[in-house]
Amino acid sequence: LIAIVGAATALMAGSIAIVQKDIKRVLAYSTVSQLGYMFLAMGAGAWAAGIFHLMTHAFFKALLFLGSGAVIHALAGEQDMRKMGGLKRDLPVTYWTFLAATLAISGVPLFSGFFSKDEILFRTYTAGFPILWGIGVVTALLTAVYMFRLVFLTFHGERAAAAGHEGDHGHGDHHHLHDAPPSMAIPLIV
């Protein structure tokens, strides 16, 4: 029952994250989805894998929230990803650290999330839950989709409504943006 609730939570929250427009809401629903992943592990008897994912998730999600805070700070409080874009050039420290955390949460090999999610999936399958394993695989792919959607909308392409956008204090462009302040950038780098 715990594994079923965990898998359903992971899938449902991931499905909600994929349609969010607010950068912090994507990360919030992502957190719920990852907690579902941890409960999937607990229900499958993979306690060490669940705790391992709790630890890896703590680090890459902290990095993602610091990065989103740096973006919101640079855009004077703007949280709508549809009004972002092209920030890679103006916020390079934020971009590269955010990308590293995105690779980790997406389960890309050699990043922490790969090892913790792989162990959960392995233990779920070997515990005799192939359907829940399938839901876990789909959820892992869904995580990559909504996280890279966030990265592309925020850091790539052109900034929507750049001319006269309220979030840039009326400067008309985003050349006046500043990367993460030291209080945010130092934890991002460390």
mmCIF file of C-alpha atoms in Angstrom:
data_model
loop_
_atom_site.group_PDB
_atom_site.id
_atom_site.type_symbol
_atom_site.label_atom_id
_atom_site.label_comp_id
_atom_site.label_asym_id
_atom_site.label_seq_id
_atom_site.Cartn_x
_atom_site.Cartn_y
_atom_site.Cartn_z
ATOM 1 C CA LEU A 1 0.000 0.000 0.000
ATOM 2 C CA ILE A 2 2.840 2.397 0.853
ATOM 3 C CA ALA A 3 4.564 1.636 -2.456
ATOM 4 C CA ILE A 4 1.311 2.176 -4.387
ATOM 5 C CA VAL A 5 0.648 5.520 -2.662
ATOM 6 C CA GLY A 6 4.263 6.561 -3.279
ATOM 7 C CA ALA A 7 4.177 5.668 -6.972
ATOM 8 C CA ALA A 8 0.797 7.382 -7.450
ATOM 9 C CA THR A 9 2.033 10.494 -5.641
ATOM 10 C CA ALA A 10 5.217 10.613 -7.698
ATOM 11 C CA LEU A 11 3.312 10.285 -10.968
ATOM 12 C CA MET A 12 0.495 12.692 -10.093
ATOM 13 C CA ALA A 13 2.757 15.444 -8.722
ATOM 14 C CA GLY A 14 5.095 15.075 -11.709
ATOM 15 C CA SER A 15 2.111 15.409 -14.050
ATOM 16 C CA ILE A 16 1.098 18.601 -12.273
ATOM 17 C CA ALA A 17 4.664 19.994 -12.388
ATOM 18 C CA ILE A 18 4.828 19.648 -16.155
ATOM 19 C CA VAL A 19 2.055 22.231 -16.721
ATOM 20 C CA GLN A 20 3.061 24.857 -14.163
ATOM 21 C CA LYS A 21 4.059 28.354 -15.274
ATOM 22 C CA ASP A 22 5.496 29.578 -11.968
ATOM 23 C CA ILE A 23 9.139 28.567 -11.470
ATOM 24 C CA LYS A 24 8.680 27.900 -7.739
ATOM 25 C CA ARG A 25 5.538 25.818 -8.314
ATOM 26 C CA VAL A 26 7.429 23.540 -10.684
ATOM 27 C CA LEU A 27 9.999 22.951 -7.963
ATOM 28 C CA ALA A 28 7.352 22.527 -5.273
ATOM 29 C CA TYR A 29 5.421 19.870 -7.219
ATOM 30 C CA SER A 30 8.740 18.288 -8.114
ATOM 31 C CA THR A 31 9.484 17.964 -4.411
ATOM 32 C CA VAL A 32 6.172 16.192 -3.829
ATOM 33 C CA SER A 33 6.940 13.877 -6.755
ATOM 34 C CA GLN A 34 10.372 13.028 -5.357
ATOM 35 C CA LEU A 35 8.850 12.372 -1.926
ATOM 36 C CA GLY A 36 6.516 9.933 -3.664
ATOM 37 C CA TYR A 37 9.607 8.253 -5.096
ATOM 38 C CA MET A 38 10.992 7.920 -1.576
ATOM 39 C CA PHE A 39 7.756 6.347 -0.358
ATOM 40 C CA LEU A 40 7.840 3.963 -3.311
ATOM 41 C CA ALA A 41 11.232 2.859 -1.999
ATOM 42 C CA MET A 42 9.933 2.473 1.549
ATOM 43 C CA GLY A 43 6.953 0.394 0.389
ATOM 44 C CA ALA A 44 9.205 -1.835 -1.691
ATOM 45 C CA GLY A 45 11.429 -2.470 1.333
ATOM 46 C CA ALA A 46 14.298 -0.418 -0.088
ATOM 47 C CA TRP A 47 14.880 1.663 3.029
ATOM 48 C CA ALA A 48 18.509 2.519 2.303
ATOM 49 C CA ALA A 49 17.646 3.552 -1.264
ATOM 50 C CA GLY A 50 14.819 5.771 -0.003
ATOM 51 C CA ILE A 51 17.067 7.485 2.552
ATOM 52 C CA PHE A 52 19.790 7.819 -0.092
ATOM 53 C CA HIS A 53 17.312 9.565 -2.410
ATOM 54 C CA LEU A 54 16.234 11.791 0.487
ATOM 55 C CA MET A 55 19.862 12.907 0.869
ATOM 56 C CA THR A 56 20.594 13.397 -2.829
ATOM 57 C CA HIS A 57 17.281 15.205 -3.257
ATOM 58 C CA ALA A 58 18.074 17.547 -0.367
ATOM 59 C CA PHE A 59 21.217 18.738 -2.097
ATOM 60 C CA PHE A 60 20.029 19.137 -5.675
ATOM 61 C CA LYS A 61 16.674 20.605 -4.643
ATOM 62 C CA ALA A 62 18.415 23.140 -2.385
ATOM 63 C CA LEU A 63 20.541 24.086 -5.374
ATOM 64 C CA LEU A 64 17.428 24.421 -7.556
ATOM 65 C CA PHE A 65 15.624 26.623 -5.031
ATOM 66 C CA LEU A 66 18.713 28.825 -4.594
ATOM 67 C CA GLY A 67 18.949 29.108 -8.372
ATOM 68 C CA SER A 68 15.286 29.970 -8.773
ATOM 69 C CA GLY A 69 15.697 32.556 -6.024
ATOM 70 C CA ALA A 70 18.605 34.082 -7.927
ATOM 71 C CA VAL A 71 16.469 34.229 -11.086
ATOM 72 C CA ILE A 72 13.527 35.769 -9.247
ATOM 73 C CA HIS A 73 15.873 38.260 -7.555
ATOM 74 C CA ALA A 74 17.431 39.244 -10.891
ATOM 75 C CA LEU A 75 13.979 39.747 -12.430
ATOM 76 C CA ALA A 76 12.699 41.866 -9.518
ATOM 77 C CA GLY A 77 10.247 39.256 -8.283
ATOM 78 C CA GLU A 78 9.044 37.762 -11.577
ATOM 79 C CA GLN A 79 8.164 34.067 -11.216
ATOM 80 C CA ASP A 80 6.295 33.369 -14.473
ATOM 81 C CA MET A 81 8.575 31.301 -16.712
ATOM 82 C CA ARG A 82 6.683 32.515 -19.794
ATOM 83 C CA LYS A 83 8.134 35.971 -19.123
ATOM 84 C CA MET A 84 11.670 34.667 -18.776
ATOM 85 C CA GLY A 85 14.091 33.334 -21.358
ATOM 86 C CA GLY A 86 17.585 34.112 -22.537
ATOM 87 C CA LEU A 87 18.952 34.425 -19.002
ATOM 88 C CA LYS A 88 21.907 32.106 -19.631
ATOM 89 C CA ARG A 89 24.000 35.020 -20.885
ATOM 90 C CA ASP A 90 23.118 37.366 -18.034
ATOM 91 C CA LEU A 91 23.166 34.823 -15.185
ATOM 92 C CA PRO A 92 25.954 32.357 -16.090
ATOM 93 C CA VAL A 93 26.754 31.191 -12.530
ATOM 94 C CA THR A 94 23.081 30.606 -11.860
ATOM 95 C CA TYR A 95 22.639 28.852 -15.206
ATOM 96 C CA TRP A 96 25.497 26.380 -14.831
ATOM 97 C CA THR A 97 24.700 25.486 -11.233
ATOM 98 C CA PHE A 98 20.992 25.178 -12.051
ATOM 99 C CA LEU A 99 21.841 22.937 -15.003
ATOM 100 C CA ALA A 100 24.002 20.696 -12.786
ATOM 101 C CA ALA A 101 21.121 20.305 -10.334
ATOM 102 C CA THR A 102 18.716 19.628 -13.210
ATOM 103 C CA LEU A 103 20.986 16.876 -14.510
ATOM 104 C CA ALA A 104 21.078 15.382 -11.006
ATOM 105 C CA ILE A 105 17.322 15.408 -10.392
ATOM 106 C CA SER A 106 16.718 14.092 -13.916
ATOM 107 C CA GLY A 107 18.767 11.002 -13.135
ATOM 108 C CA VAL A 108 21.492 11.568 -15.719
ATOM 109 C CA PRO A 109 24.284 8.990 -15.242
ATOM 110 C CA LEU A 110 27.188 10.035 -13.014
ATOM 111 C CA PHE A 111 25.000 12.552 -11.140
ATOM 112 C CA SER A 112 23.667 11.718 -7.675
ATOM 113 C CA GLY A 113 20.024 11.384 -8.711
ATOM 114 C CA PHE A 114 20.929 8.632 -11.149
ATOM 115 C CA PHE A 115 22.342 6.430 -8.411
ATOM 116 C CA SER A 116 19.507 6.982 -5.937
ATOM 117 C CA LYS A 117 16.700 6.593 -8.500
ATOM 118 C CA ASP A 118 18.385 3.594 -10.115
ATOM 119 C CA GLU A 119 18.621 1.864 -6.748
ATOM 120 C CA ILE A 120 14.945 2.567 -5.993
ATOM 121 C CA LEU A 121 13.903 1.213 -9.392
ATOM 122 C CA PHE A 122 16.130 -1.845 -9.041
ATOM 123 C CA ARG A 123 14.827 -2.656 -5.564
ATOM 124 C CA THR A 124 11.211 -2.067 -6.609
ATOM 125 C CA TYR A 125 11.556 -4.467 -9.525
ATOM 126 C CA THR A 126 13.381 -7.171 -7.561
ATOM 127 C CA ALA A 127 10.799 -6.901 -4.746
ATOM 128 C CA GLY A 128 8.210 -8.109 -7.247
ATOM 129 C CA PHE A 129 6.487 -4.855 -8.188
ATOM 130 C CA PRO A 130 6.950 -4.607 -11.988
ATOM 131 C CA ILE A 131 3.945 -2.285 -12.458
ATOM 132 C CA LEU A 132 5.205 0.100 -9.786
ATOM 133 C CA TRP A 133 8.665 -0.137 -11.366
ATOM 134 C CA GLY A 134 7.088 0.962 -14.674
ATOM 135 C CA ILE A 135 5.386 3.890 -12.974
ATOM 136 C CA GLY A 136 8.747 4.786 -11.431
ATOM 137 C CA VAL A 137 10.437 4.750 -14.835
ATOM 138 C CA VAL A 138 7.701 6.942 -16.332
ATOM 139 C CA THR A 139 7.992 9.324 -13.379
ATOM 140 C CA ALA A 140 11.767 9.544 -13.815
ATOM 141 C CA LEU A 141 11.285 10.470 -17.481
ATOM 142 C CA LEU A 142 8.583 12.959 -16.531
ATOM 143 C CA THR A 143 10.999 14.587 -14.085
ATOM 144 C CA ALA A 144 13.518 15.118 -16.874
ATOM 145 C CA VAL A 145 10.818 16.636 -19.094
ATOM 146 C CA TYR A 146 9.503 19.197 -16.608
ATOM 147 C CA MET A 147 12.963 20.140 -15.351
ATOM 148 C CA PHE A 148 14.428 20.685 -18.812
ATOM 149 C CA ARG A 149 11.263 22.586 -19.768
ATOM 150 C CA LEU A 150 12.016 24.878 -16.816
ATOM 151 C CA VAL A 151 15.651 25.291 -17.912
ATOM 152 C CA PHE A 152 14.746 26.049 -21.532
ATOM 153 C CA LEU A 153 11.951 28.490 -20.692
ATOM 154 C CA THR A 154 14.096 30.314 -18.148
ATOM 155 C CA PHE A 155 17.590 30.340 -19.595
ATOM 156 C CA HIS A 156 17.311 29.733 -23.355
ATOM 157 C CA GLY A 157 15.518 31.410 -26.220
ATOM 158 C CA GLU A 158 14.467 35.035 -26.135
ATOM 159 C CA ARG A 159 13.012 36.818 -23.183
ATOM 160 C CA ALA A 160 9.300 37.339 -23.660
ATOM 161 C CA ALA A 161 8.078 40.917 -23.287
ATOM 162 C CA ALA A 162 11.646 42.188 -22.890
ATOM 163 C CA ALA A 163 10.680 45.671 -24.038
ATOM 164 C CA GLY A 164 9.033 47.538 -21.206
ATOM 165 C CA HIS A 165 8.757 44.474 -18.960
ATOM 166 C CA GLU A 166 7.909 45.491 -15.405
ATOM 167 C CA GLY A 167 10.294 42.962 -13.900
ATOM 168 C CA ASP A 168 13.390 44.707 -15.237
ATOM 169 C CA HIS A 169 12.502 48.086 -13.743
ATOM 170 C CA GLY A 170 11.610 49.557 -17.132
ATOM 171 C CA HIS A 171 15.099 49.273 -18.598
ATOM 172 C CA GLY A 172 13.610 47.803 -21.775
ATOM 173 C CA ASP A 173 16.159 45.005 -21.996
ATOM 174 C CA HIS A 174 17.896 42.589 -19.694
ATOM 175 C CA HIS A 175 21.470 43.836 -20.001
ATOM 176 C CA HIS A 176 21.173 45.335 -16.505
ATOM 177 C CA LEU A 177 20.522 42.018 -14.798
ATOM 178 C CA HIS A 178 22.998 40.859 -12.220
ATOM 179 C CA ASP A 179 23.887 37.267 -11.484
ATOM 180 C CA ALA A 180 23.288 35.730 -8.093
ATOM 181 C CA PRO A 181 24.482 37.922 -5.218
ATOM 182 C CA PRO A 182 27.376 36.449 -3.223
ATOM 183 C CA SER A 183 25.000 35.271 -0.488
ATOM 184 C CA MET A 184 23.287 33.064 -3.079
ATOM 185 C CA ALA A 185 26.201 32.268 -5.415
ATOM 186 C CA ILE A 186 28.600 30.939 -2.786
ATOM 187 C CA PRO A 187 26.196 28.152 -1.653
ATOM 188 C CA LEU A 188 25.468 27.421 -5.336
ATOM 189 C CA ILE A 189 29.149 26.881 -6.113
ATOM 190 C CA VAL A 190 29.997 25.024 -2.904
#
